[in-house]
Coordinates of C-alpha atoms in Angstrom, one line a residue:
Chain Q
X13 CA 16.6 45.4 -3.3
X14 CA 14.5 43.6 -4.8
X15 CA 16.6 40.8 -6.2
X16 CA 17.7 39.9 -3.1
X17 CA 14.5 39.5 -1.5
X18 CA 13.5 37.1 -4.5
X19 CA 17.3 35.7 -3.7
X20 CA 16.5 35.5 0.1
X21 CA 13.0 34.0 -0.8
X22 CA 14.3 31.8 -3.0
X23 CA 16.7 29.2 -0.4
X24 CA 14.2 29.9 2.7
X25 CA 10.9 28.8 0.5
X26 CA 13.3 26.6 -2.1
X27 CA 16.1 24.9 -1.4
X28 CA 16.5 25.0 2.2
X29 CA 13.6 23.1 2.8
X30 CA 14.2 21.3 0.1
X31 CA 17.4 19.9 0.9
X32 CA 16.1 19.4 3.8
X33 CA 13.1 17.1 2.5
X34 CA 15.4 15.4 0.2
X35 CA 18.5 14.1 2.6
X36 CA 15.7 12.6 5.1
X37 CA 14.1 10.7 2.5
X38 CA 17.5 9.3 1.7
X39 CA 19.9 8.9 5.0
X40 CA 19.1 5.8 5.8
X41 CA 19.4 4.1 2.4
X42 CA 22.7 5.9 2.2
X43 CA 23.4 4.2 6.2
X44 CA 22.5 1.0 5.0
X45 CA 25.8 1.6 2.3
X46 CA 27.8 2.2 4.7
X47 CA 26.6 -0.4 6.6
X48 CA 27.4 -2.6 3.9
X49 CA 30.7 -1.9 2.6
X50 CA 31.3 -1.4 6.5
X51 CA 34.4 -4.4 8.0
X52 CA 33.0 -6.1 11.5
X53 CA 36.1 -4.6 13.1
X54 CA 35.4 -1.1 11.8
X55 CA 30.8 -0.9 12.4
X56 CA 31.9 -1.7 15.9
X57 CA 33.7 0.7 16.3
X58 CA 32.2 3.2 18.6
X59 CA 35.3 5.8 18.0
X60 CA 34.7 5.1 14.2
X61 CA 32.6 8.0 12.2
X62 CA 29.7 6.3 11.7
X63 CA 29.6 7.3 7.9
X64 CA 32.2 7.3 6.8
X65 CA 34.1 4.1 5.3
X66 CA 38.2 3.6 6.4
X67 CA 38.2 -0.1 5.1
X68 CA 35.7 -0.1 2.4
X69 CA 35.2 -4.3 1.7
X70 CA 32.7 -6.8 -0.1
X71 CA 33.1 -9.1 2.5
X72 CA 28.8 -8.6 4.1
X73 CA 28.0 -9.1 0.1
X74 CA 30.3 -12.7 0.4
X75 CA 28.7 -13.9 2.8
X76 CA 25.1 -12.7 2.0
X77 CA 25.4 -14.5 -1.2
X78 CA 27.4 -17.5 -0.6
X79 CA 26.0 -18.3 2.6
X80 CA 22.2 -17.6 2.1
X81 CA 19.9 -18.2 -1.0
X82 CA 19.9 -14.3 -1.2
X83 CA 19.6 -14.8 -5.3
X84 CA 16.9 -17.7 -4.6
X85 CA 14.6 -15.3 -2.7
X86 CA 15.0 -12.7 -5.4
X87 CA 14.0 -15.4 -8.2
X88 CA 11.2 -15.9 -6.3
X89 CA 10.0 -12.7 -5.2
X90 CA 10.0 -11.5 -9.3
X91 CA 8.9 -15.4 -10.0
X92 CA 5.9 -14.2 -7.6
X93 CA 4.6 -10.9 -8.7
X94 CA 5.7 -11.1 -12.0
X95 CA 2.4 -13.8 -11.9
X96 CA 0.8 -12.6 -9.0
X97 CA 0.9 -9.4 -11.3
X98 CA -0.6 -11.4 -14.4
X99 CA -3.6 -12.4 -12.5
X100 CA -4.5 -9.1 -10.9
X101 CA -4.4 -7.3 -14.5
X102 CA -6.1 -9.9 -15.7
X103 CA -8.6 -10.7 -13.2
X104 CA -9.3 -6.8 -12.5
X105 CA -9.7 -5.9 -15.9
X106 CA -12.7 -8.3 -16.2
X107 CA -13.9 -7.1 -13.4
X108 CA -13.5 -3.4 -13.9
X109 CA -14.8 -3.4 -18.0
X110 CA -18.8 -4.1 -17.1
X111 CA -18.6 -1.5 -14.1
X112 CA -17.3 1.1 -15.8
X113 CA -19.1 1.3 -19.2
X114 CA -22.3 -0.9 -19.4
X115 CA -25.4 -0.6 -17.8
X116 CA -26.9 -3.4 -15.8
X117 CA -29.0 -4.7 -12.8
X118 CA -26.6 -4.9 -9.9
X119 CA -23.6 -3.3 -11.4
X120 CA -23.6 -0.5 -9.0
X121 CA -24.4 -2.7 -5.6
X122 CA -21.3 -4.8 -6.9
X123 CA -18.9 -1.9 -8.1
X124 CA -19.7 -0.9 -4.1
X125 CA -19.0 -4.2 -2.4
X126 CA -15.8 -4.7 -4.8
X127 CA -14.7 -0.9 -2.8
X128 CA -15.8 -2.7 1.3
X129 CA -13.3 -5.3 0.2
X130 CA -10.7 -2.2 1.2
X131 CA -11.8 -1.9 4.7
X132 CA -11.4 -6.1 5.7
X133 CA -8.6 -6.0 7.8
X134 CA -5.8 -8.6 6.5
X135 CA -5.6 -10.4 10.7
X136 CA -9.1 -11.1 10.2
X137 CA -8.2 -13.5 6.2
X138 CA -4.8 -15.0 7.6
X139 CA -6.1 -17.8 9.6
X140 CA -9.2 -18.5 7.4
X141 CA -6.4 -18.2 4.7
X142 CA -4.0 -21.1 5.7
X143 CA -6.8 -23.2 6.7
X144 CA -7.4 -23.0 3.0
X145 CA -3.6 -23.4 1.9
X146 CA -3.6 -26.4 3.8
X147 CA -6.6 -27.7 2.0
X148 CA -5.2 -27.0 -1.1
X149 CA -1.9 -28.8 0.3
X150 CA -0.2 -25.4 -1.3
X151 CA 2.0 -25.4 2.7
X152 CA 5.4 -24.1 1.5
X153 CA 5.0 -23.2 -2.4
X154 CA 4.5 -20.5 -4.6
X155 CA 1.3 -20.9 -5.6
X156 CA 0.4 -20.1 -2.1
X157 CA 1.5 -16.8 -2.6
X158 CA 0.6 -16.2 -6.3
X159 CA -3.0 -16.9 -5.8
X160 CA -3.5 -14.8 -2.1
X161 CA -1.3 -11.6 -2.9
X162 CA -4.5 -10.8 -6.3
X163 CA -7.0 -11.0 -3.3
X164 CA -4.9 -8.0 -1.7
X165 CA -4.7 -6.5 -5.5
X166 CA -7.3 -7.9 -7.4
X167 CA -10.2 -4.7 -5.9
X168 CA -7.8 -1.9 -5.9
X169 CA -6.7 -2.1 -9.8
X170 CA -10.1 -2.6 -11.0
X171 CA -10.7 0.2 -8.9
X172 CA -7.9 2.3 -11.0
X173 CA -9.0 0.6 -14.2
X174 CA -12.7 1.8 -14.1
X175 CA -11.2 5.2 -13.8
X176 CA -9.5 4.7 -17.0
X177 CA -11.8 2.7 -18.7
X178 CA -14.7 5.7 -17.7
X179 CA -12.2 8.5 -19.9
X180 CA -12.9 6.0 -23.4
X181 CA -15.9 7.8 -25.3
X182 CA -18.7 5.6 -25.4
X183 CA -19.4 7.0 -29.2
X184 CA -16.2 5.1 -29.7
X185 CA -17.7 1.4 -29.2
X186 CA -20.7 2.4 -30.4
X187 CA -19.4 3.7 -33.9
X188 CA -17.2 0.1 -34.0
X189 CA -20.7 -2.3 -33.6
X190 CA -22.4 -0.4 -35.9
X191 CA -19.7 -1.3 -38.3
X192 CA -20.3 -4.9 -37.4
X193 CA -17.9 -5.5 -34.9
X194 CA -18.6 -7.6 -32.2
X195 CA -18.7 -6.0 -28.0
X196 CA -15.7 -8.8 -27.7
X197 CA -13.8 -7.1 -30.9
X198 CA -14.7 -3.5 -29.6
X199 CA -13.7 -4.3 -26.5
X200 CA -9.7 -6.1 -27.9
X201 CA -8.6 -3.7 -30.8
X202 CA -10.7 0.0 -30.1
X203 CA -11.2 0.1 -26.1
X204 CA -7.9 -1.9 -24.9
X205 CA -5.3 -0.4 -26.8
X206 CA -6.4 3.3 -25.7
X207 CA -6.0 2.8 -21.2
X208 CA -2.0 1.0 -21.9
X209 CA -0.8 3.7 -19.8
X210 CA -3.8 2.7 -17.2
X211 CA -2.5 -1.1 -17.4
X212 CA 1.3 0.2 -16.8
X213 CA 0.0 2.4 -13.4
X214 CA -2.0 -1.2 -12.7
X215 CA 0.5 -3.3 -13.2
X216 CA 3.5 -1.3 -11.6
X217 CA 2.0 -0.4 -8.3
X218 CA 0.4 -4.9 -8.8
X219 CA 4.6 -5.2 -9.0
X220 CA 5.5 -3.2 -6.3
X221 CA 3.2 -4.4 -4.0
X222 CA 3.7 -8.1 -4.3
X223 CA 7.1 -7.3 -3.7
X224 CA 6.4 -6.1 -0.8
X225 CA 3.7 -8.1 0.9
X226 CA 4.4 -9.8 4.1
X227 CA 2.6 -11.6 6.0
X228 CA 0.8 -14.2 3.7
X229 CA 4.8 -14.8 2.9
X230 CA 5.2 -15.1 6.9
X231 CA 2.7 -17.6 6.9
X232 CA 2.8 -19.5 4.2
X233 CA 7.2 -19.6 3.2
X234 CA 8.7 -20.6 6.0
X235 CA 11.2 -23.3 3.5
X236 CA 14.2 -21.4 3.1
X237 CA 14.4 -22.6 -0.7
X238 CA 10.4 -21.0 -1.2
X239 CA 10.9 -17.5 0.9
X240 CA 10.4 -13.9 -0.6
X241 CA 13.0 -10.7 0.3
X242 CA 10.9 -9.4 3.1
X243 CA 10.6 -12.7 4.6
X244 CA 14.1 -14.1 3.9
X245 CA 16.2 -11.2 5.5
X246 CA 14.2 -10.9 8.2
X247 CA 14.1 -14.9 8.6
X248 CA 17.4 -15.7 8.1
X249 CA 20.2 -12.7 8.6
X250 CA 17.9 -11.9 12.4
X251 CA 18.7 -15.1 14.4
X252 CA 17.6 -15.2 17.6
X253 CA 19.1 -12.5 19.0
X254 CA 21.9 -11.7 17.0
X255 CA 21.4 -9.7 14.1
X256 CA 23.6 -9.8 11.5
X257 CA 24.0 -5.9 10.8
X258 CA 26.5 -6.1 7.9
X259 CA 25.0 -8.6 5.7
X260 CA 21.7 -7.3 6.8
X261 CA 22.1 -3.6 5.3
X262 CA 23.9 -5.6 2.1
X263 CA 20.8 -7.7 1.8
X264 CA 18.5 -4.5 2.5
X265 CA 19.8 -2.5 0.0
X266 CA 19.9 -5.1 -2.6
X267 CA 16.6 -6.2 -2.4
X268 CA 15.6 -2.6 -3.2
X269 CA 17.0 -2.1 -6.2
X270 CA 14.8 -4.1 -8.3
X271 CA 11.9 -2.1 -7.1
X272 CA 13.6 0.7 -7.4
X273 CA 15.0 0.0 -11.1
X274 CA 11.7 -1.1 -12.3
X275 CA 9.7 2.1 -10.5
X276 CA 12.4 4.6 -12.2
X277 CA 11.9 3.4 -16.0
X278 CA 8.7 4.0 -15.0
X279 CA 8.0 6.5 -12.8
X280 CA 6.7 9.0 -14.8
X281 CA 3.1 6.1 -15.1
X282 CA 3.4 6.0 -11.2
X283 CA 3.0 9.0 -10.4
X284 CA 0.5 9.0 -12.7
X285 CA -1.7 5.6 -11.4
X286 CA -0.6 7.5 -7.5
X287 CA -2.5 10.4 -8.6
X288 CA -5.2 9.5 -10.8
X289 CA -8.1 8.3 -8.6
X290 CA -7.0 11.4 -6.3
X291 CA -7.0 14.0 -9.0
X292 CA -10.1 13.3 -11.1
X293 CA -12.3 12.5 -6.8
Chain F
X7 CA -46.8 -14.4 -17.1
X8 CA -47.1 -13.6 -20.2
X9 CA -46.9 -9.9 -20.3
X10 CA -43.6 -10.1 -18.6
X11 CA -42.6 -12.6 -21.1
X12 CA -43.3 -10.6 -23.5
X13 CA -41.8 -7.1 -22.6
X14 CA -38.4 -9.1 -22.2
X15 CA -38.5 -10.5 -25.6
X16 CA -39.3 -6.7 -26.8
X17 CA -36.6 -5.2 -24.4
X18 CA -34.3 -8.5 -26.0
X19 CA -35.5 -7.8 -29.6
X20 CA -34.9 -3.7 -29.7
X21 CA -31.6 -4.1 -27.9
X22 CA -29.3 -5.2 -30.4
X23 CA -31.8 -4.0 -33.2
X24 CA -30.0 -1.8 -35.1
X25 CA -27.2 -4.7 -35.1
X26 CA -28.1 -7.4 -37.3
X27 CA -28.6 -10.2 -36.2
X28 CA -25.7 -11.7 -38.7
X29 CA -24.2 -13.1 -35.0
X30 CA -27.1 -16.2 -34.9
X31 CA -28.7 -15.9 -31.9
X32 CA -26.3 -16.9 -29.5
X33 CA -23.8 -14.2 -30.6
X34 CA -27.3 -12.0 -30.1
X35 CA -27.9 -12.6 -27.0
X36 CA -24.1 -12.2 -26.0
X37 CA -23.6 -8.9 -27.1
X38 CA -26.6 -7.9 -24.8
X39 CA -25.0 -5.8 -22.5
X40 CA -26.6 -7.2 -19.5
X41 CA -25.3 -11.1 -20.2
X42 CA -21.6 -10.1 -21.7
X43 CA -21.0 -8.4 -18.1
X44 CA -21.4 -11.2 -16.2
X45 CA -20.3 -13.8 -18.3
X46 CA -17.0 -10.8 -17.8
X47 CA -17.6 -10.6 -14.5
X48 CA -18.0 -14.8 -13.1
X49 CA -14.5 -15.5 -13.2
X50 CA -13.4 -12.2 -11.0
X51 CA -16.2 -13.0 -9.0
X52 CA -15.2 -16.9 -8.5
X53 CA -12.1 -16.0 -7.4
X54 CA -13.0 -12.8 -5.0
X55 CA -15.6 -15.5 -3.5
X56 CA -13.8 -18.7 -3.0
X57 CA -10.7 -16.4 -1.6
X58 CA -11.1 -13.5 -0.2
X59 CA -15.4 -14.3 0.8
X60 CA -14.7 -17.2 2.5
X61 CA -11.6 -16.7 4.3
X62 CA -14.0 -13.9 5.8
X63 CA -16.6 -15.3 6.3
X64 CA -15.1 -18.0 8.4
X65 CA -13.1 -15.8 10.1
X66 CA -16.1 -14.1 11.3
X67 CA -17.5 -17.1 12.2
X68 CA -14.5 -18.2 13.8
X69 CA -14.5 -14.9 16.4
X70 CA -18.1 -16.2 17.9
X71 CA -15.6 -19.3 18.7
X72 CA -13.4 -21.0 21.3
X73 CA -10.5 -22.1 18.7
X74 CA -6.8 -23.4 19.7
X75 CA -4.5 -25.1 17.5
X76 CA -5.2 -28.4 16.5
X77 CA -8.5 -28.5 19.0
X78 CA -11.8 -28.7 18.0
X79 CA -14.0 -25.2 17.9
X80 CA -16.4 -24.4 20.9
X81 CA -19.1 -22.1 20.4
X82 CA -18.9 -19.7 23.0
X83 CA -21.4 -16.2 21.3
X84 CA -20.1 -12.5 22.4
X85 CA -17.5 -14.7 24.7
X86 CA -14.2 -13.6 22.6
X87 CA -15.3 -9.8 22.6
X88 CA -16.7 -9.6 26.7
X89 CA -13.0 -11.1 27.4
X90 CA -11.0 -8.5 24.7
X91 CA -13.6 -6.2 27.2
X92 CA -11.7 -6.5 30.7
X93 CA -8.4 -6.9 28.8
X94 CA -6.1 -3.9 29.2
X95 CA -4.4 -5.2 26.5
X96 CA -6.8 -5.3 24.0
X97 CA -7.7 -2.2 25.1
X98 CA -4.4 -0.2 24.4
X99 CA -3.5 -2.2 21.2
X100 CA -6.7 -0.2 20.7
X101 CA -5.7 2.8 21.9
X102 CA -2.1 2.9 20.3
X103 CA -3.9 2.0 17.3
X104 CA -6.0 5.2 17.0
X105 CA -2.5 7.4 18.3
X106 CA -0.5 5.5 15.5
X107 CA -3.2 6.2 12.4
X108 CA -3.8 10.0 13.9
X109 CA -0.4 11.5 14.6
X110 CA 1.3 9.6 11.8
X111 CA -2.1 10.3 9.2
X112 CA -1.8 14.3 10.5
X113 CA 2.3 14.8 10.2
X114 CA 2.1 13.1 6.5
X115 CA -0.5 15.1 5.7
X116 CA 0.6 18.4 6.3
X117 CA 4.1 17.5 5.6
X118 CA 3.0 16.0 2.2
X119 CA 1.2 19.9 2.0
X120 CA 4.7 21.0 2.5
X121 CA 6.7 19.0 0.4
X122 CA 4.2 19.5 -2.6
X123 CA 4.1 23.7 -2.4
X124 CA 8.4 23.3 -2.2
X125 CA 8.7 20.6 -5.6
X126 CA 5.4 23.4 -7.2
X127 CA 8.5 25.9 -7.7
X128 CA 10.0 25.6 -10.7
X129 CA 14.4 25.1 -10.5
X130 CA 16.6 22.6 -12.2
X131 CA 16.4 18.9 -11.7
X132 CA 13.0 18.2 -11.0
X133 CA 12.8 15.4 -12.4
X134 CA 15.5 13.3 -10.9
X135 CA 14.4 15.3 -7.0
X136 CA 11.1 13.8 -6.9
X137 CA 12.6 10.1 -8.0
X138 CA 14.7 10.4 -5.0
X139 CA 11.5 11.7 -2.5
X140 CA 9.6 9.0 -3.9
X141 CA 12.5 6.7 -2.8
X142 CA 11.1 6.2 0.7
X143 CA 7.3 4.4 0.0
X144 CA 8.8 2.4 -2.8
X145 CA 11.4 0.4 -1.6
X146 CA 9.6 -3.2 0.5
X147 CA 8.7 -2.0 4.0
X148 CA 10.4 -4.8 5.8
X149 CA 13.6 -3.6 3.8
X150 CA 13.8 -0.3 4.9
X151 CA 11.5 -0.8 8.4
X152 CA 15.0 -2.6 9.7
X153 CA 17.5 -0.2 8.5
X154 CA 16.0 2.0 10.7
X155 CA 16.0 -0.4 13.7
X156 CA 19.6 -0.7 12.9
X157 CA 19.4 3.5 12.7
X158 CA 17.8 3.6 16.3
X159 CA 19.8 1.1 17.8
X160 CA 20.4 2.4 21.5
X161 CA 24.6 1.5 21.6
X162 CA 25.7 1.8 17.4
X163 CA 22.8 3.2 15.3
X164 CA 23.9 5.5 13.5
X165 CA 20.5 8.6 15.9
X166 CA 23.0 8.4 18.8
X167 CA 25.9 8.1 17.8
X168 CA 25.6 11.1 15.3
X169 CA 24.9 12.4 20.0
X170 CA 27.7 11.0 21.2
X171 CA 29.7 12.0 18.2
X172 CA 28.5 15.7 18.4
X173 CA 28.7 16.3 22.1
X174 CA 25.1 16.3 22.8
X175 CA 24.7 13.9 24.7
X176 CA 26.8 11.1 26.0
X177 CA 24.8 8.7 25.9
X178 CA 21.2 8.6 23.0
X179 CA 17.7 7.0 24.1
X180 CA 17.0 4.2 23.9
X181 CA 14.8 4.9 21.5
X182 CA 12.4 1.5 20.8
X183 CA 13.3 0.4 25.2
X184 CA 10.8 2.8 26.5
X185 CA 6.7 2.9 25.9
X186 CA 7.2 6.7 24.9
X187 CA 9.7 6.8 23.0
X188 CA 9.1 3.4 21.0
X189 CA 5.9 5.2 20.6
X190 CA 6.8 7.9 18.3
X191 CA 9.4 6.0 16.9
X192 CA 7.2 3.5 14.8
X193 CA 5.1 6.7 14.1
X194 CA 8.1 8.4 12.7
X195 CA 9.2 5.6 10.2
X196 CA 5.7 5.4 9.2
X197 CA 5.9 8.6 8.6
X198 CA 9.1 8.6 6.7
X199 CA 7.5 6.2 4.3
X200 CA 4.0 7.6 3.7
X201 CA 5.0 11.0 3.3
X202 CA 5.5 10.9 -0.4
X203 CA 2.4 9.5 -1.4
X204 CA 0.7 12.7 -0.1
X205 CA 3.8 15.0 -1.0
X206 CA 3.2 13.5 -4.7
X207 CA -0.8 13.8 -5.1
X208 CA -0.9 16.8 -3.7
X209 CA 1.7 18.1 -5.9
X210 CA -0.4 16.8 -9.0
X211 CA -3.6 18.6 -7.2
X212 CA -1.5 21.7 -7.5
X213 CA -0.9 21.5 -10.9
X214 CA -4.8 21.4 -12.0
X215 CA -5.5 24.6 -10.2
X216 CA -6.2 27.3 -12.8
X217 CA -3.6 30.4 -12.9
X218 CA -6.2 33.3 -13.3
X219 CA -7.8 32.1 -10.1
X220 CA -4.4 33.3 -8.0
X221 CA -4.2 36.3 -10.5
X222 CA -8.1 37.3 -9.5
X223 CA -7.0 37.1 -5.7
X224 CA -3.7 39.0 -6.4
X225 CA -5.9 42.0 -8.0
X226 CA -9.1 41.0 -5.0
X227 CA -5.9 42.1 -2.4
X228 CA -4.7 38.9 -1.1
X229 CA -1.5 38.4 -0.2
X230 CA 0.3 35.3 -0.4
X231 CA -0.9 33.7 2.6
X232 CA -4.8 34.8 1.9
X233 CA -3.7 33.2 -1.1
X234 CA -3.2 30.4 0.3
X235 CA -5.9 29.8 2.3
X236 CA -8.5 31.2 0.2
X237 CA -7.3 29.6 -3.4
X238 CA -5.0 26.6 -2.6
X239 CA -6.3 24.7 -0.1
X240 CA -9.9 25.2 -1.3
X241 CA -9.2 23.3 -4.2
X242 CA -6.9 20.5 -2.6
X243 CA -8.8 19.9 -0.2
X244 CA -11.0 16.8 -1.8
X245 CA -7.5 15.7 -3.4
X246 CA -6.3 15.7 0.6
X247 CA -9.1 14.4 1.9
X248 CA -8.9 11.1 -0.8
X249 CA -5.4 11.2 -0.5
X250 CA -6.2 11.5 3.5
X251 CA -9.0 8.2 4.1
X252 CA -6.9 5.8 1.4
X253 CA -3.9 6.8 4.0
X254 CA -5.5 6.2 7.0
X255 CA -6.9 2.5 6.1
X256 CA -3.6 1.6 4.9
X257 CA -2.2 3.0 8.5
X258 CA -5.0 1.5 10.3
X259 CA -3.5 -2.3 9.2
X260 CA -0.5 -1.7 8.9
X261 CA 1.5 -4.6 10.4
X262 CA 4.9 -5.8 9.4
X263 CA 6.7 -1.8 10.4
X264 CA 5.3 -2.9 13.8
X265 CA 5.8 -6.0 13.5
X266 CA 9.7 -5.7 12.6
X267 CA 10.2 -2.8 14.6
X268 CA 9.4 -3.5 18.4
X269 CA 7.0 -6.7 18.3
X270 CA 4.6 -5.1 19.9
X271 CA 6.7 -4.5 22.9
X272 CA 8.3 -3.4 24.8
X273 CA 5.6 -4.8 27.7
X274 CA 2.7 -5.1 24.5
X275 CA 3.5 -1.1 24.9
X276 CA 2.8 -0.8 20.6
X277 CA 1.0 -3.7 19.4
X278 CA -1.3 -2.4 17.5
X279 CA -4.6 -3.8 16.8
X280 CA -3.4 -6.2 13.7
X281 CA -0.1 -6.8 15.4
X282 CA -1.8 -7.4 18.6
X283 CA -4.4 -10.6 16.8
X284 CA -1.6 -11.7 15.4
X285 CA -0.1 -12.8 18.3
X286 CA -2.9 -13.9 20.0
X287 CA -3.6 -16.0 17.1
X288 CA -0.1 -17.4 16.0
X289 CA 2.0 -17.1 18.8
X290 CA -0.2 -17.6 21.9
X291 CA -2.8 -20.3 19.7
X292 CA -6.2 -18.4 20.9
X293 CA -7.4 -18.6 16.7
X294 CA -10.6 -17.5 18.1
X295 CA -9.7 -14.4 20.3
X296 CA -7.8 -13.4 17.2
X297 CA -10.4 -13.3 15.5
X298 CA -12.4 -10.9 17.4
X299 CA -9.7 -8.3 18.1
X300 CA -9.5 -8.4 13.4
X301 CA -12.9 -8.3 13.9
X302 CA -13.1 -6.0 16.3
X303 CA -10.5 -3.9 14.4
X304 CA -13.5 -2.6 12.0
X305 CA -15.7 -0.7 13.7
X306 CA -12.6 1.3 14.9
X307 CA -11.8 1.9 11.6
X308 CA -14.9 3.1 10.8
X309 CA -15.1 5.9 13.6
X310 CA -11.9 7.1 12.9
X311 CA -13.3 8.1 8.9
X312 CA -16.9 8.9 10.6
X313 CA -14.2 11.2 12.8
X314 CA -12.5 12.3 9.4
X315 CA -15.5 13.3 7.8
X316 CA -17.1 14.9 10.8
X317 CA -13.6 16.8 10.6
X318 CA -13.5 18.1 7.1
X319 CA -17.7 19.0 7.4
X320 CA -16.7 21.5 10.2
X321 CA -13.8 23.0 8.5

């Protein structure tokens, strides 16, 4: 009796809802894959079963790579994401370190100011930003987004790193300084190496958000050769009212793979970063 | 004056007193906490002032001007805001933004709580499952949104094909074609994307609740529901509150989802404040008016966050 009861509880409380969550999370990707592997004839056949594939074909992938600059968009996206992440990590830690570990006048106010930048809508910034980019003659260059993405990332990274920097006891730093190390040496040799997990989480976050950014890329990158994946896919595979669904889904799937790969290696740090602020607070 | 000098000198000497003067005078100066701090802070501050502070001030400035593309700006005071006050599409966008943010956040928070409770049990392949469940959150939004557009396609999309194949309907609904369905659709896609963020964060919160709390509640006679209501939920409240605040801000500013899925249509019925500001500035070339819409987002967001704290206090 008891065995039967827990068995039923296990199905209703665990397996059924778990399967439901997994199906909901993954079916759009299945649909992407199924669509991208069908020929157009099968794709638009109203009698065909939607999720099965009769004649698998790579024609949409071949067309995508031959007819568009998809590989260039991938390279652009990677380059922009790496550089924007590096700039953001550097500036973010320069901001977070004193705010988390030093006492000085105006520190608390500055920490609040950094947090408040979250509440500034990007839609208020984009017209002035476009003006600024124009004046710096950076329109249609990757530099434009490499410089503007960190404005979205630095406050967030600083906030995340402050949590990590605070966890290292102050005694460690004091001990190093009594032993004759300067503040700089104590920071670079003692504190920062201990915060490596924080840097990895912040880095993955910045990288993911850079790949995801849409509005600035849409405004600053109108030439095909400088586009990133999101802008390229939406801008060139949807032509007017014509949707090239096969190629679109092939592009969406291929474009998702780099992030998914990177994140599968670092999923532990990603989850740690995701939950750091929430759980500590 | 001399007293101040003396005091500051005394401060300068006493702070690094236990450290010898081997760095020299400049070195000793740099070792002071405030000097070291400001040296570190200056580069990121200058960067943020140039690329965030300046555009922000310029954006606020623009909202008080009549500014069209390639024309000189002329000061109109509160003219833009008066115009918006009389603009039904603006109020529609405000209403949509509040409904979109409110409903999607409630769905994500309750769904995320359910996901976390399910995931908090022990079962095989847990880490693979967790990775799979997080996928909607990490894939670039535009790409998954395009997939959703294809899922919701009235003729050939997955939903309507399944409805027809299974015999539930002869033709499915026009998911993005009528105002109510389109609002439901954008809320659904946003919920799909954001739910894992709640799920994984709340799961991490669940794992920090000490087991003996549950044990003592059981001894006191609490059942499953009682333990959830009086132990689990109160312990999770801080996590839920932070994740919800964060999610409200992100959802409120959402642009790309609506831009790709409906473009604000049909007939402006799904415009959010963000997409309306964009379409005024870039589509109609009314940059002053667009900036005014964007600036109006700040008090509306503030109102939503106040509503959240009020709601939590009452609980």
